[in-house]
Coordinates of C-alpha atoms in Angstrom, one line a residue:
Chain A
X1 CA 33.1 4.5 -45.9
X2 CA 32.8 7.5 -43.9
X3 CA 37.0 7.2 -42.2
X4 CA 35.5 10.0 -39.5
X5 CA 32.8 7.8 -38.4
X6 CA 34.9 5.1 -38.2
X7 CA 37.5 6.7 -36.7
X8 CA 35.1 8.1 -33.8
X9 CA 33.7 4.1 -33.6
X10 CA 37.4 2.7 -32.8
X11 CA 38.0 5.4 -30.7
X12 CA 34.7 4.9 -28.3
X13 CA 35.2 0.9 -28.8
X14 CA 38.5 1.1 -26.9
X15 CA 36.2 2.9 -24.2
X16 CA 33.8 0.5 -23.5
X17 CA 33.3 -1.6 -20.0
X18 CA 35.3 -4.8 -21.6
X19 CA 38.7 -6.1 -21.7
X20 CA 40.5 -4.6 -25.2
X21 CA 39.5 -7.0 -28.0
X22 CA 37.1 -8.9 -25.4
X23 CA 34.3 -8.6 -28.3
X24 CA 36.3 -10.6 -31.0
X25 CA 34.9 -9.9 -34.4
X26 CA 31.8 -7.8 -32.9
X27 CA 34.2 -5.1 -32.5
X28 CA 35.8 -4.8 -36.1
X29 CA 31.8 -5.8 -37.1
X30 CA 30.4 -2.9 -35.1
X31 CA 33.3 -0.7 -36.5
X32 CA 33.0 -1.3 -39.9
X33 CA 29.4 -0.8 -40.3
X34 CA 29.6 2.5 -38.2
X35 CA 32.0 3.5 -40.8
X36 CA 29.4 2.6 -43.6
X37 CA 26.2 4.1 -42.2
X38 CA 28.3 7.4 -41.2
X39 CA 27.5 7.4 -37.5
X40 CA 30.0 6.4 -34.6
X41 CA 27.1 5.2 -32.8
X42 CA 24.5 3.8 -35.0
X43 CA 21.4 1.0 -34.5
X44 CA 20.0 -0.8 -36.5
X45 CA 16.4 -0.5 -37.2
X46 CA 15.5 -1.7 -40.6
X47 CA 17.2 -4.9 -41.6
X48 CA 15.6 -5.9 -45.6
X49 CA 15.7 -9.7 -46.7
X50 CA 14.7 -9.4 -50.3
X51 CA 14.0 -12.6 -52.7
X52 CA 15.2 -12.9 -56.1
X53 CA 13.3 -16.0 -58.5
X54 CA 14.4 -17.0 -61.5
X55 CA 14.0 -20.0 -64.0
X56 CA 17.4 -21.2 -66.3
X57 CA 16.9 -23.2 -69.4
X58 CA 20.0 -25.2 -68.6
X59 CA 17.9 -27.1 -66.6
X60 CA 16.9 -29.1 -69.7
X61 CA 19.9 -30.3 -69.0
X62 CA 18.7 -32.4 -65.9
X63 CA 21.5 -30.4 -63.7
X64 CA 18.4 -30.4 -60.6
X65 CA 17.1 -33.0 -58.2
X66 CA 14.0 -31.0 -58.5
X67 CA 11.4 -30.1 -61.4
X68 CA 11.5 -26.3 -62.4
X69 CA 8.3 -25.6 -61.5
X70 CA 9.2 -25.6 -57.9
X71 CA 10.7 -22.6 -58.2
X72 CA 6.9 -21.0 -58.9
X73 CA 5.7 -23.2 -56.2
X74 CA 8.4 -22.1 -53.6
X75 CA 7.4 -18.2 -54.9
X76 CA 3.9 -18.9 -53.8
X77 CA 5.4 -20.1 -50.2
X78 CA 7.4 -16.9 -49.9
X79 CA 4.6 -14.9 -50.3
X80 CA 2.3 -17.3 -47.9
X81 CA 4.3 -16.7 -45.0
X82 CA 5.8 -20.3 -45.3
X83 CA 9.5 -20.5 -46.2
X84 CA 12.9 -20.6 -43.8
X85 CA 13.3 -17.5 -45.0
X86 CA 10.5 -16.4 -43.6
X87 CA 10.5 -17.5 -40.3
X88 CA 14.5 -16.3 -40.7
X89 CA 13.8 -13.0 -41.7
X90 CA 11.3 -12.3 -38.2
X91 CA 13.6 -13.6 -36.2
X92 CA 15.9 -11.2 -37.4
X93 CA 13.5 -8.1 -37.3
X94 CA 13.5 -7.8 -41.3
X95 CA 11.2 -7.1 -43.3
X96 CA 11.2 -9.5 -46.3
X97 CA 10.6 -8.8 -50.6
X98 CA 9.7 -11.0 -52.9
X99 CA 11.0 -10.5 -56.4
X100 CA 9.5 -13.0 -59.0
X101 CA 11.4 -12.2 -62.5
X102 CA 9.8 -13.5 -65.6
X103 CA 9.5 -16.9 -64.4
X104 CA 7.5 -18.5 -67.3
X105 CA 10.1 -17.3 -69.6
X106 CA 14.1 -19.5 -68.3
X107 CA 17.1 -18.3 -69.7
X108 CA 18.4 -20.0 -72.5
X109 CA 20.5 -23.0 -71.6
X110 CA 23.7 -21.6 -71.2
X111 CA 25.5 -24.7 -73.1
X112 CA 23.4 -23.3 -76.5
X113 CA 23.8 -19.5 -76.2
X114 CA 24.2 -16.7 -73.7
X115 CA 21.7 -17.1 -70.9
X116 CA 20.7 -13.7 -71.2
X117 CA 20.2 -11.0 -73.9
X118 CA 21.9 -7.6 -73.0
X119 CA 18.5 -6.0 -72.8
X120 CA 17.0 -8.8 -70.6
X121 CA 20.5 -9.1 -68.5
X122 CA 19.9 -5.1 -68.1
X123 CA 16.3 -5.1 -67.2
X124 CA 17.5 -7.6 -63.9
X125 CA 20.2 -5.5 -63.0
X126 CA 17.3 -2.9 -62.7
X127 CA 15.0 -5.1 -61.0
X128 CA 17.7 -5.8 -58.5
X129 CA 18.8 -2.5 -58.4
X130 CA 15.1 -0.9 -57.5
X131 CA 14.0 -3.4 -55.2
X132 CA 16.6 -1.8 -52.3
X133 CA 14.5 0.2 -49.9
X134 CA 16.5 3.6 -49.7
X135 CA 15.6 3.2 -45.9
X136 CA 17.1 0.1 -45.1
X137 CA 19.9 -0.3 -42.8
X138 CA 21.3 -3.1 -43.3
X139 CA 20.5 -5.6 -46.7
X140 CA 20.1 -9.6 -46.9
X141 CA 19.6 -10.8 -50.9
X142 CA 18.9 -14.2 -51.5
X143 CA 17.5 -16.3 -54.5
X144 CA 15.1 -19.5 -55.1
X145 CA 15.7 -20.5 -58.5
X146 CA 15.7 -24.3 -59.4
X147 CA 19.3 -25.4 -61.2
X148 CA 20.8 -22.5 -59.8
X149 CA 23.7 -23.8 -58.7
X150 CA 24.8 -24.8 -62.4
X151 CA 25.2 -21.1 -63.3
X152 CA 27.0 -20.2 -59.8
X153 CA 29.5 -23.0 -61.2
X154 CA 30.1 -21.5 -64.4
X155 CA 30.1 -18.2 -62.9
X156 CA 33.0 -19.0 -60.5
X157 CA 34.8 -21.7 -62.7
X158 CA 35.0 -18.5 -65.5
X159 CA 35.7 -16.0 -62.8
X160 CA 38.2 -18.1 -60.9
X161 CA 40.0 -20.6 -63.2
X162 CA 40.2 -24.1 -62.3
X163 CA 38.6 -27.6 -63.4
X164 CA 34.7 -27.4 -64.2
X165 CA 35.1 -30.0 -61.1
X166 CA 36.7 -27.8 -58.5
X167 CA 33.5 -25.4 -58.4
X168 CA 30.6 -27.9 -59.2
X169 CA 28.6 -29.7 -56.5
X170 CA 25.3 -31.3 -55.0
X171 CA 23.2 -28.5 -54.5
X172 CA 19.9 -29.2 -53.1
X173 CA 21.2 -33.1 -53.5
X174 CA 21.8 -35.1 -57.0
X175 CA 23.5 -38.4 -57.1
X176 CA 26.6 -39.1 -58.4
X177 CA 25.6 -39.6 -62.3
X178 CA 24.0 -36.2 -61.7
X179 CA 27.1 -34.8 -60.9
X180 CA 28.8 -36.1 -63.7
X181 CA 26.8 -34.3 -65.3
X182 CA 26.6 -30.9 -64.0
X183 CA 30.2 -31.0 -64.2
X184 CA 29.8 -31.4 -67.5
X185 CA 27.1 -28.5 -68.3
X186 CA 29.4 -26.4 -66.3
X187 CA 32.6 -27.2 -68.5
X188 CA 30.2 -26.8 -71.4
X189 CA 29.3 -23.4 -70.4
X190 CA 32.8 -22.6 -69.3
X191 CA 34.3 -23.8 -72.8
X192 CA 31.7 -21.6 -74.7
X193 CA 31.5 -18.4 -72.6
X194 CA 34.5 -18.0 -70.3
X195 CA 37.0 -15.6 -71.1
X196 CA 34.7 -13.1 -72.7
X197 CA 34.8 -9.5 -70.9
X198 CA 34.7 -9.0 -66.9
X199 CA 32.4 -10.6 -64.5
X200 CA 29.3 -8.6 -65.8
X201 CA 29.8 -9.7 -69.3
X202 CA 30.0 -13.3 -67.5
X203 CA 27.0 -13.1 -65.5
X204 CA 25.2 -12.0 -68.8
X205 CA 26.2 -15.2 -70.5
X206 CA 26.3 -17.8 -67.6
X207 CA 23.6 -16.5 -65.3
X208 CA 20.3 -15.8 -64.5
X209 CA 17.7 -13.2 -63.9
X210 CA 17.9 -13.4 -60.2
X211 CA 21.6 -13.7 -59.9
X212 CA 22.0 -10.4 -61.9
X213 CA 18.9 -8.9 -59.6
X214 CA 21.2 -9.9 -56.7
X215 CA 24.2 -8.2 -58.4
X216 CA 22.4 -5.6 -58.8
X217 CA 20.7 -5.0 -55.3
X218 CA 24.2 -5.0 -54.0
X219 CA 26.0 -2.6 -56.3
X220 CA 22.7 -0.1 -55.3
X221 CA 22.9 -0.9 -51.6
X222 CA 26.9 0.3 -52.0
X223 CA 25.2 3.7 -53.0
X224 CA 23.0 4.2 -50.8
X225 CA 25.5 3.5 -48.0
X226 CA 23.7 0.2 -47.3
X227 CA 25.9 -2.4 -45.9
X228 CA 25.0 -6.4 -47.3
X229 CA 25.3 -9.9 -45.3
X230 CA 26.0 -12.1 -48.5
X231 CA 24.5 -15.6 -48.4
X232 CA 25.6 -18.3 -49.9
X233 CA 27.0 -19.9 -53.0
X234 CA 24.9 -18.3 -55.6
X235 CA 24.9 -15.0 -54.0
X236 CA 28.5 -14.9 -53.6
X237 CA 28.8 -16.0 -56.8
X238 CA 27.0 -12.9 -58.3
X239 CA 28.8 -10.5 -55.6
X240 CA 32.4 -12.1 -57.3
X241 CA 31.2 -11.2 -60.6
X242 CA 30.7 -7.0 -59.1
X243 CA 34.1 -7.6 -57.7
X244 CA 35.7 -8.6 -61.0
X245 CA 34.3 -6.0 -62.6
X246 CA 35.2 -2.9 -60.3
X247 CA 38.1 -3.7 -57.1
X248 CA 36.2 -2.9 -53.8
X249 CA 32.6 -3.2 -54.9
X250 CA 32.4 -5.3 -52.0
X251 CA 34.2 -3.2 -49.3
X252 CA 30.2 -2.8 -47.8
X253 CA 29.9 -6.7 -47.4
X254 CA 30.7 -9.5 -45.2
X255 CA 29.8 -13.1 -45.5
X256 CA 27.1 -14.5 -43.1
X257 CA 27.1 -18.1 -43.4
X258 CA 30.1 -20.5 -45.3
X259 CA 27.3 -22.6 -46.9
X260 CA 27.8 -26.7 -47.1
X261 CA 27.4 -26.5 -51.3
X262 CA 30.8 -27.5 -51.4
X263 CA 32.7 -24.8 -53.4
X264 CA 31.7 -22.2 -51.5
X265 CA 34.6 -22.3 -49.3
X266 CA 37.0 -21.4 -51.9
X267 CA 34.3 -17.9 -53.7
X268 CA 34.5 -17.0 -50.2
X269 CA 38.4 -17.7 -49.9
X270 CA 39.4 -15.9 -53.5
X271 CA 37.0 -12.7 -52.2
X272 CA 39.1 -12.1 -48.9
X273 CA 36.0 -12.8 -46.9
X274 CA 35.6 -15.0 -43.7
X275 CA 32.1 -16.1 -42.9
X276 CA 30.1 -15.3 -39.4
X277 CA 28.7 -18.6 -39.4
X278 CA 29.4 -21.9 -40.8
X279 CA 26.4 -23.8 -40.0
X280 CA 25.6 -26.3 -42.3
X281 CA 23.2 -24.7 -44.4
X282 CA 22.6 -25.2 -48.3
X283 CA 19.3 -23.9 -48.9
X284 CA 19.9 -20.4 -50.4
X285 CA 16.8 -17.9 -49.9
X286 CA 19.0 -16.0 -48.2
X287 CA 18.7 -18.0 -45.5
X288 CA 22.5 -18.2 -43.9
X289 CA 22.6 -14.4 -44.5
X290 CA 19.3 -14.0 -42.4
X291 CA 20.2 -16.1 -39.9
X292 CA 23.4 -13.7 -39.4
X293 CA 21.8 -10.7 -39.2
X294 CA 21.3 -10.9 -35.1
X295 CA 25.3 -11.6 -35.3
X296 CA 25.7 -8.0 -37.0
X297 CA 23.0 -6.5 -34.7
X298 CA 24.4 -7.7 -31.3
X299 CA 27.5 -6.3 -32.2
X300 CA 25.8 -3.1 -33.2
X301 CA 23.9 -3.4 -29.6
X302 CA 27.0 -3.9 -27.8
X303 CA 28.9 -1.2 -29.7
X304 CA 26.6 1.8 -29.1
X305 CA 24.4 0.6 -26.2
X306 CA 27.5 -0.2 -23.5
X307 CA 28.8 2.2 -20.9
X308 CA 32.4 3.5 -21.1
X309 CA 35.1 3.2 -17.8
X310 CA 34.1 6.3 -16.5
X311 CA 30.2 6.2 -17.4
X312 CA 30.8 3.4 -15.7
X313 CA 32.9 4.4 -13.0
X314 CA 34.7 0.7 -13.9
X315 CA 38.2 0.3 -13.0
X316 CA 40.6 0.2 -16.5
X317 CA 43.6 -2.1 -16.3
Chain B
X1 CA 14.7 -36.0 -23.2
X2 CA 11.0 -36.7 -24.5
X3 CA 11.9 -39.2 -26.7
X4 CA 8.2 -39.6 -28.6
X5 CA 8.5 -35.8 -29.0
X6 CA 11.7 -35.9 -30.6
X7 CA 10.7 -38.6 -32.9
X8 CA 7.4 -36.9 -33.8
X9 CA 9.6 -33.7 -34.4
X10 CA 12.0 -36.0 -36.6
X11 CA 9.4 -36.4 -38.9
X12 CA 8.0 -32.9 -38.7
X13 CA 11.3 -31.6 -40.1
X14 CA 11.3 -34.7 -43.3
X15 CA 8.2 -32.5 -44.0
X16 CA 9.3 -28.7 -44.5
X17 CA 9.1 -26.8 -47.6
X18 CA 13.0 -27.4 -48.4
X19 CA 15.6 -29.7 -49.3
X20 CA 16.4 -32.8 -47.1
X21 CA 19.3 -31.8 -44.4
X22 CA 19.0 -28.4 -46.2
X23 CA 19.3 -26.2 -43.2
X24 CA 22.1 -28.0 -41.8
X25 CA 22.6 -27.2 -38.2
X26 CA 19.5 -26.1 -37.6
X27 CA 17.7 -29.2 -38.0
X28 CA 19.4 -31.2 -35.1
X29 CA 19.2 -28.2 -32.9
X30 CA 15.7 -27.7 -33.2
X31 CA 15.0 -31.4 -32.9
X32 CA 17.1 -31.6 -29.8
X33 CA 15.4 -28.2 -28.4
X34 CA 11.8 -30.3 -29.0
X35 CA 12.8 -33.4 -27.0
X36 CA 13.8 -31.6 -23.9
X37 CA 10.6 -29.6 -24.0
X38 CA 8.8 -32.4 -24.8
X39 CA 6.9 -30.9 -27.5
X40 CA 7.2 -31.6 -31.5
X41 CA 6.3 -27.8 -32.2
X42 CA 8.2 -26.3 -29.6
X43 CA 8.4 -22.1 -29.2
X44 CA 11.4 -20.3 -27.3
X45 CA 9.4 -17.0 -25.7
X46 CA 11.4 -16.7 -22.3
X47 CA 15.4 -16.9 -21.9
X48 CA 16.5 -16.4 -19.4
X49 CA 20.7 -15.0 -18.5
X50 CA 21.6 -15.7 -14.9
X51 CA 25.3 -13.8 -14.3
X52 CA 26.7 -14.6 -11.3
X53 CA 29.6 -13.0 -9.4
X54 CA 32.4 -14.1 -7.4
X55 CA 36.0 -13.0 -5.5
X56 CA 38.8 -15.0 -5.9
X57 CA 41.1 -15.1 -2.7
X58 CA 43.9 -16.3 -5.5
X59 CA 43.8 -12.9 -6.9
X60 CA 46.3 -12.3 -4.6
X61 CA 48.6 -14.7 -6.4
X62 CA 48.8 -11.6 -9.1
X63 CA 47.1 -13.5 -11.5
X64 CA 44.5 -10.9 -13.1
X65 CA 45.2 -7.5 -15.2
X66 CA 42.5 -5.9 -13.6
X67 CA 42.1 -5.5 -9.5
X68 CA 39.4 -7.7 -7.8
X69 CA 37.2 -4.4 -7.4
X70 CA 36.2 -4.3 -10.5
X71 CA 34.3 -7.3 -9.8
X72 CA 31.4 -5.3 -7.9
X73 CA 32.0 -2.4 -10.1
X74 CA 30.7 -4.5 -13.0
X75 CA 28.0 -5.5 -11.0
X76 CA 26.8 -2.8 -10.9
X77 CA 27.7 -1.9 -14.2
X78 CA 25.4 -4.9 -15.1
X79 CA 22.6 -3.9 -13.2
X80 CA 22.7 -0.1 -14.7
X81 CA 22.5 -2.3 -17.9
X82 CA 25.9 -0.5 -19.0
X83 CA 28.0 -4.2 -19.7
X84 CA 27.6 -6.1 -23.0
X85 CA 25.6 -9.4 -21.8
X86 CA 23.2 -6.8 -21.1
X87 CA 22.8 -5.4 -24.7
X88 CA 23.4 -9.1 -25.8
X89 CA 20.6 -10.2 -23.6
X90 CA 18.5 -7.8 -24.8
X91 CA 19.1 -8.5 -28.6
X92 CA 18.2 -12.3 -27.8
X93 CA 15.2 -11.4 -26.4
X94 CA 16.1 -12.6 -22.7
X95 CA 15.3 -11.8 -19.8
X96 CA 18.8 -10.9 -17.2
X97 CA 19.4 -11.8 -13.6
X98 CA 22.2 -10.9 -11.7
X99 CA 23.5 -12.5 -8.6
X100 CA 26.1 -11.3 -6.5
X101 CA 27.7 -13.8 -4.1
X102 CA 29.3 -12.7 -1.3
X103 CA 32.0 -10.5 -2.8
X104 CA 33.2 -9.0 0.2
X105 CA 34.4 -12.4 0.9
X106 CA 36.9 -14.0 -1.3
X107 CA 37.0 -17.6 -1.5
X108 CA 40.5 -19.3 -0.1
X109 CA 43.4 -18.8 -1.9
X110 CA 43.6 -22.1 -3.7
X111 CA 47.4 -22.5 -3.3
X112 CA 47.2 -22.7 0.3
X113 CA 43.7 -24.6 1.3
X114 CA 40.4 -25.4 -0.9
X115 CA 39.0 -22.5 -1.4
X116 CA 35.2 -23.6 -0.2
X117 CA 34.4 -25.1 2.3
X118 CA 31.7 -27.2 2.0
X119 CA 28.8 -25.2 3.9
X120 CA 30.4 -22.2 1.7
X121 CA 29.9 -24.6 -1.3
X122 CA 26.6 -25.8 -1.0
X123 CA 25.7 -22.4 -0.3
X124 CA 26.9 -21.3 -3.7
X125 CA 25.2 -24.8 -5.5
X126 CA 22.7 -23.5 -3.8
X127 CA 22.2 -19.8 -5.0
X128 CA 23.0 -21.4 -8.8
X129 CA 19.8 -23.7 -8.3
X130 CA 17.8 -21.5 -6.9
X131 CA 18.3 -18.4 -9.7
X132 CA 17.1 -20.4 -12.5
X133 CA 13.3 -19.4 -13.5
X134 CA 11.4 -22.7 -13.8
X135 CA 9.0 -21.0 -16.3
X136 CA 12.3 -20.0 -18.6
X137 CA 12.4 -22.2 -21.7
X138 CA 16.4 -21.7 -21.9
X139 CA 19.2 -21.1 -20.1
X140 CA 22.4 -19.0 -20.0
X141 CA 24.3 -18.8 -17.0
X142 CA 27.5 -16.1 -17.5
X143 CA 29.7 -15.2 -14.7
X144 CA 32.2 -12.1 -13.7
X145 CA 34.8 -12.8 -11.0
X146 CA 38.5 -11.1 -11.8
X147 CA 41.0 -13.7 -11.8
X148 CA 38.1 -16.4 -12.0
X149 CA 40.5 -17.8 -15.6
X150 CA 42.9 -19.3 -13.1
X151 CA 40.2 -21.6 -11.1
X152 CA 39.0 -22.4 -14.6
X153 CA 42.1 -23.7 -15.6
X154 CA 42.8 -25.7 -12.3
X155 CA 39.7 -27.2 -12.6
X156 CA 40.1 -28.9 -16.3
X157 CA 43.7 -29.5 -15.2
X158 CA 42.8 -31.6 -12.3
X159 CA 39.5 -32.8 -14.3
X160 CA 41.4 -33.2 -17.7
X161 CA 45.0 -34.4 -17.0
X162 CA 48.0 -33.2 -18.8
X163 CA 50.4 -29.9 -17.6
X164 CA 49.2 -26.9 -16.2
X165 CA 50.3 -25.1 -19.1
X166 CA 48.3 -26.9 -21.6
X167 CA 44.8 -25.0 -20.0
X168 CA 46.5 -22.2 -18.4
X169 CA 45.6 -18.7 -20.2
X170 CA 46.0 -14.6 -20.9
X171 CA 42.4 -14.2 -19.4
X172 CA 41.5 -10.5 -20.0
X173 CA 45.3 -10.9 -21.2
X174 CA 48.1 -10.8 -18.8
X175 CA 51.7 -10.3 -20.0
X176 CA 53.8 -13.4 -20.7
X177 CA 55.2 -12.9 -17.2
X178 CA 51.7 -13.2 -16.1
X179 CA 51.1 -16.1 -17.6
X180 CA 54.4 -18.0 -16.7
X181 CA 53.0 -16.9 -12.6
X182 CA 49.2 -18.0 -13.9
X183 CA 50.6 -20.9 -14.9
X184 CA 53.0 -22.0 -11.8
X185 CA 49.6 -20.9 -9.7
X186 CA 47.6 -23.6 -11.4
X187 CA 50.2 -26.5 -11.2
X188 CA 50.2 -25.2 -7.3
X189 CA 46.5 -26.0 -6.8
X190 CA 46.3 -29.4 -9.1
X191 CA 49.2 -30.5 -6.6
X192 CA 47.6 -29.4 -3.7
X193 CA 43.6 -30.7 -4.5
X194 CA 44.3 -33.2 -8.1
X195 CA 42.8 -36.3 -7.4
X196 CA 40.4 -35.5 -4.6
X197 CA 37.1 -37.4 -5.1
X198 CA 34.7 -36.5 -8.5
X199 CA 34.6 -33.4 -10.2
X200 CA 31.8 -31.7 -7.5
X201 CA 34.6 -32.1 -5.0
X202 CA 37.2 -30.5 -7.5
X203 CA 34.6 -27.7 -8.1
X204 CA 34.4 -26.9 -4.1
X205 CA 38.5 -26.8 -3.5
X206 CA 39.6 -25.1 -7.3
X207 CA 36.8 -23.2 -8.1
X208 CA 34.8 -20.3 -7.1
X209 CA 31.4 -19.5 -5.8
X210 CA 30.2 -18.1 -9.1
X211 CA 31.6 -21.1 -10.4
X212 CA 29.8 -23.4 -8.5
X213 CA 26.8 -21.5 -8.8
X214 CA 26.7 -21.8 -12.5
X215 CA 26.8 -25.6 -11.8
X216 CA 23.9 -25.6 -9.4
X217 CA 22.0 -23.4 -12.0
X218 CA 22.7 -26.0 -15.0
X219 CA 21.9 -29.1 -12.9
X220 CA 18.7 -27.8 -11.9
X221 CA 17.3 -26.7 -15.5
X222 CA 18.4 -30.4 -16.8
X223 CA 15.7 -31.3 -13.9
X224 CA 13.1 -28.5 -15.4
X225 CA 13.8 -29.9 -18.6
X226 CA 15.5 -26.2 -19.7
X227 CA 17.6 -26.5 -21.9
X228 CA 21.1 -24.9 -21.7
X229 CA 23.4 -22.9 -24.0
X230 CA 26.9 -23.2 -22.7
X231 CA 29.4 -20.0 -22.7
X232 CA 32.9 -20.0 -22.4
X233 CA 36.1 -21.0 -20.8
X234 CA 34.6 -20.7 -16.9
X235 CA 31.4 -21.6 -17.8
X236 CA 32.4 -25.0 -19.3
X237 CA 35.0 -25.7 -16.8
X238 CA 31.8 -25.7 -14.5
X239 CA 29.9 -27.8 -16.8
X240 CA 32.7 -30.3 -16.9
X241 CA 32.7 -31.3 -13.3
X242 CA 28.9 -31.9 -13.6
X243 CA 30.0 -33.9 -16.3
X244 CA 32.8 -35.8 -14.8
X245 CA 30.5 -36.2 -11.7
X246 CA 27.2 -38.2 -13.7
X247 CA 27.5 -39.0 -17.2
X248 CA 25.0 -37.7 -19.4
X249 CA 24.3 -34.3 -17.1
X250 CA 24.7 -32.1 -20.2
X251 CA 22.8 -33.3 -22.5
X252 CA 20.2 -30.6 -22.2
X253 CA 23.0 -28.6 -22.8
X254 CA 25.1 -27.4 -25.6
X255 CA 28.4 -24.9 -27.0
X256 CA 27.3 -21.4 -27.9
X257 CA 30.5 -20.1 -28.4
X258 CA 34.3 -21.5 -28.7
X259 CA 36.1 -18.4 -27.0
X260 CA 39.1 -17.0 -27.4
X261 CA 40.8 -18.4 -24.5
X262 CA 43.5 -20.3 -25.5
X263 CA 42.7 -23.7 -23.8
X264 CA 38.6 -23.7 -24.3
X265 CA 38.5 -25.6 -27.8
X266 CA 40.1 -28.7 -25.6
X267 CA 37.4 -28.5 -22.8
X268 CA 34.9 -28.5 -25.5
X269 CA 36.4 -31.6 -27.2
X270 CA 36.5 -33.5 -24.3
X271 CA 33.2 -32.6 -23.7
X272 CA 32.7 -33.7 -26.8
X273 CA 30.3 -30.5 -27.9
X274 CA 31.0 -28.7 -31.5
X275 CA 30.8 -24.5 -30.5
X276 CA 28.0 -23.2 -32.7
X277 CA 29.8 -19.7 -32.9
X278 CA 33.7 -19.1 -33.3
X279 CA 33.5 -15.1 -33.3
X280 CA 36.8 -14.6 -31.3
X281 CA 35.3 -13.5 -28.4
X282 CA 36.7 -14.0 -24.5
X283 CA 34.9 -11.5 -22.3
X284 CA 33.1 -14.2 -19.9
X285 CA 29.2 -12.7 -18.7
X286 CA 27.4 -15.3 -20.5
X287 CA 28.1 -12.8 -23.8
X288 CA 29.2 -15.9 -26.7
X289 CA 26.2 -17.8 -25.4
X290 CA 23.7 -15.1 -25.4
X291 CA 24.9 -14.4 -29.0
X292 CA 23.7 -18.1 -29.9
X293 CA 20.1 -17.2 -28.4
X294 CA 18.9 -16.3 -32.3
X295 CA 20.4 -19.2 -33.5
X296 CA 18.7 -21.5 -31.7
X297 CA 15.8 -19.5 -31.7
X298 CA 16.0 -19.3 -35.9
X299 CA 16.2 -23.2 -35.6
X300 CA 13.2 -24.0 -33.3
X301 CA 11.4 -20.8 -35.4
X302 CA 12.1 -22.8 -38.6
X303 CA 10.5 -25.9 -37.7
X304 CA 7.6 -25.2 -35.7
X305 CA 6.4 -22.0 -38.5
X306 CA 7.6 -23.3 -42.0
X307 CA 4.9 -25.4 -43.7
X308 CA 5.1 -28.7 -45.0
X309 CA 5.4 -29.5 -48.6
X310 CA 1.6 -30.9 -48.3
X311 CA 0.3 -27.4 -47.1
X312 CA 2.3 -25.7 -49.4
X313 CA 1.7 -27.2 -52.9
X314 CA 5.4 -28.0 -53.9
X315 CA 6.3 -30.7 -55.5
X316 CA 8.7 -32.9 -53.6
X317 CA 12.2 -34.0 -54.6

């Protein structure tokens, strides 16, 4: 970040017509955003939402309440504008892009071997990297991939330790037997692949194409100085792989929403992030992060649009 | 509310392309809104933010960190577009109206007698009632009034019981000595006026013109079937007077944001409301509620804009 811009933004914040600190977290958000954009009085005009889709070999283990063909059906729904994320992106004034990654070629079942070969993994990272619009001034990455809370749980367990059950939740809604089965699958994956290399190698072995693409996009945004709002459990697992590989790699990111998926709060705590919202969503698609775009926009609008005490002729305390 | 519309909205919600319950609280918000608007597939196109301003005789007791002339200075700032609420209303696509209520004639110091006479009180209620645009489809009421966390604390203490210290906070930022003085003032006001009549009489004796106007506007909105997002401590104290006078009078209202003003959480708990946001704001002006408008808009946009499983050709679970 640009420390001079952040410092200038902090000074401006102290002069605005409000008691000190009275805008709460909006104040720190605006200053953080100003620093990353290198502009003490920034605007948010061009948010981008990207939804990546991938299919998962591990669905053969019966880990999801929905059949895998739903991934492709939902991609069509995204393209036609019928999904929740379409409405949320529109309400946030964001453009939305959809990238389906080799849906006809699911990743390998990670209980049998690495989910992706090295070439496949790099292609997915690159797809994410290249999907980021360099002209965007805010990025949300979301995902669709039937079964993908299972790789996300396996990644979290491999990165952060603990038992598979600590990180495995109900996803789109499996029953008790489904949850027990899913926990077994996560435990088997972590037993086979955990402890092999850093976050990126964990991502290759236990992740999926859409999860790798999210990581690629988040990393690209840092280079482009585009702030990122992280979405729920799967997005946070992707981000955690970056943080594990290089300290500070999420300094340009904040958490938009704490998902109802049970382990998301624990992942955010490990990342040292406090979500802006906690409204019980557990949909993925980037929905929770998209919902938070307007909060960040509002913070920046206050910061850049308000009058100072001197401009308004208001008596300071 | 229109039970048929709410029921039809609930049925529609069950058919949308998402796992059941995956939009969390957004789902109940949309159904609640549909019921109040009498439309199973509603839109939010015309939110109104009204800021009421009033001055308080109790400032003679030294309860605020800011001088009383700031009320009028901030009204000018609202009219010129320089305050936080101007930016937040614009970011929410809301029109904003400002009503200054006899700023040159502060209410009486409630430690000496009732804050308002009956005629003054009715005039303030009526000003609030008449300020609501019947064509609005969502209402936020905010306030500006140097010293007005003191009447709000006194109202809460008189309505809900407990000690003055339980309800008295630092407002715009008084120090420890200021807080002790403010607590004394609240205790004196409650000792003089508490136990006299219902919520409206408490509002007359301990409130202020802008607080009464907020109550009038919230009551008018219920008749007009315009849903309301409540703001922070002072707005919630105004609303609590209505709830005390007539059960169910806040069924058309939700809490937008839990203020950092210390007793606001307790007021919301007494009203049985869970705030949508908790971002540490303590500014008033309607700021926390305005920040929540886009959440409700997003909820309604998902509900009314998403495709059903049948429309999208997506396999249900």
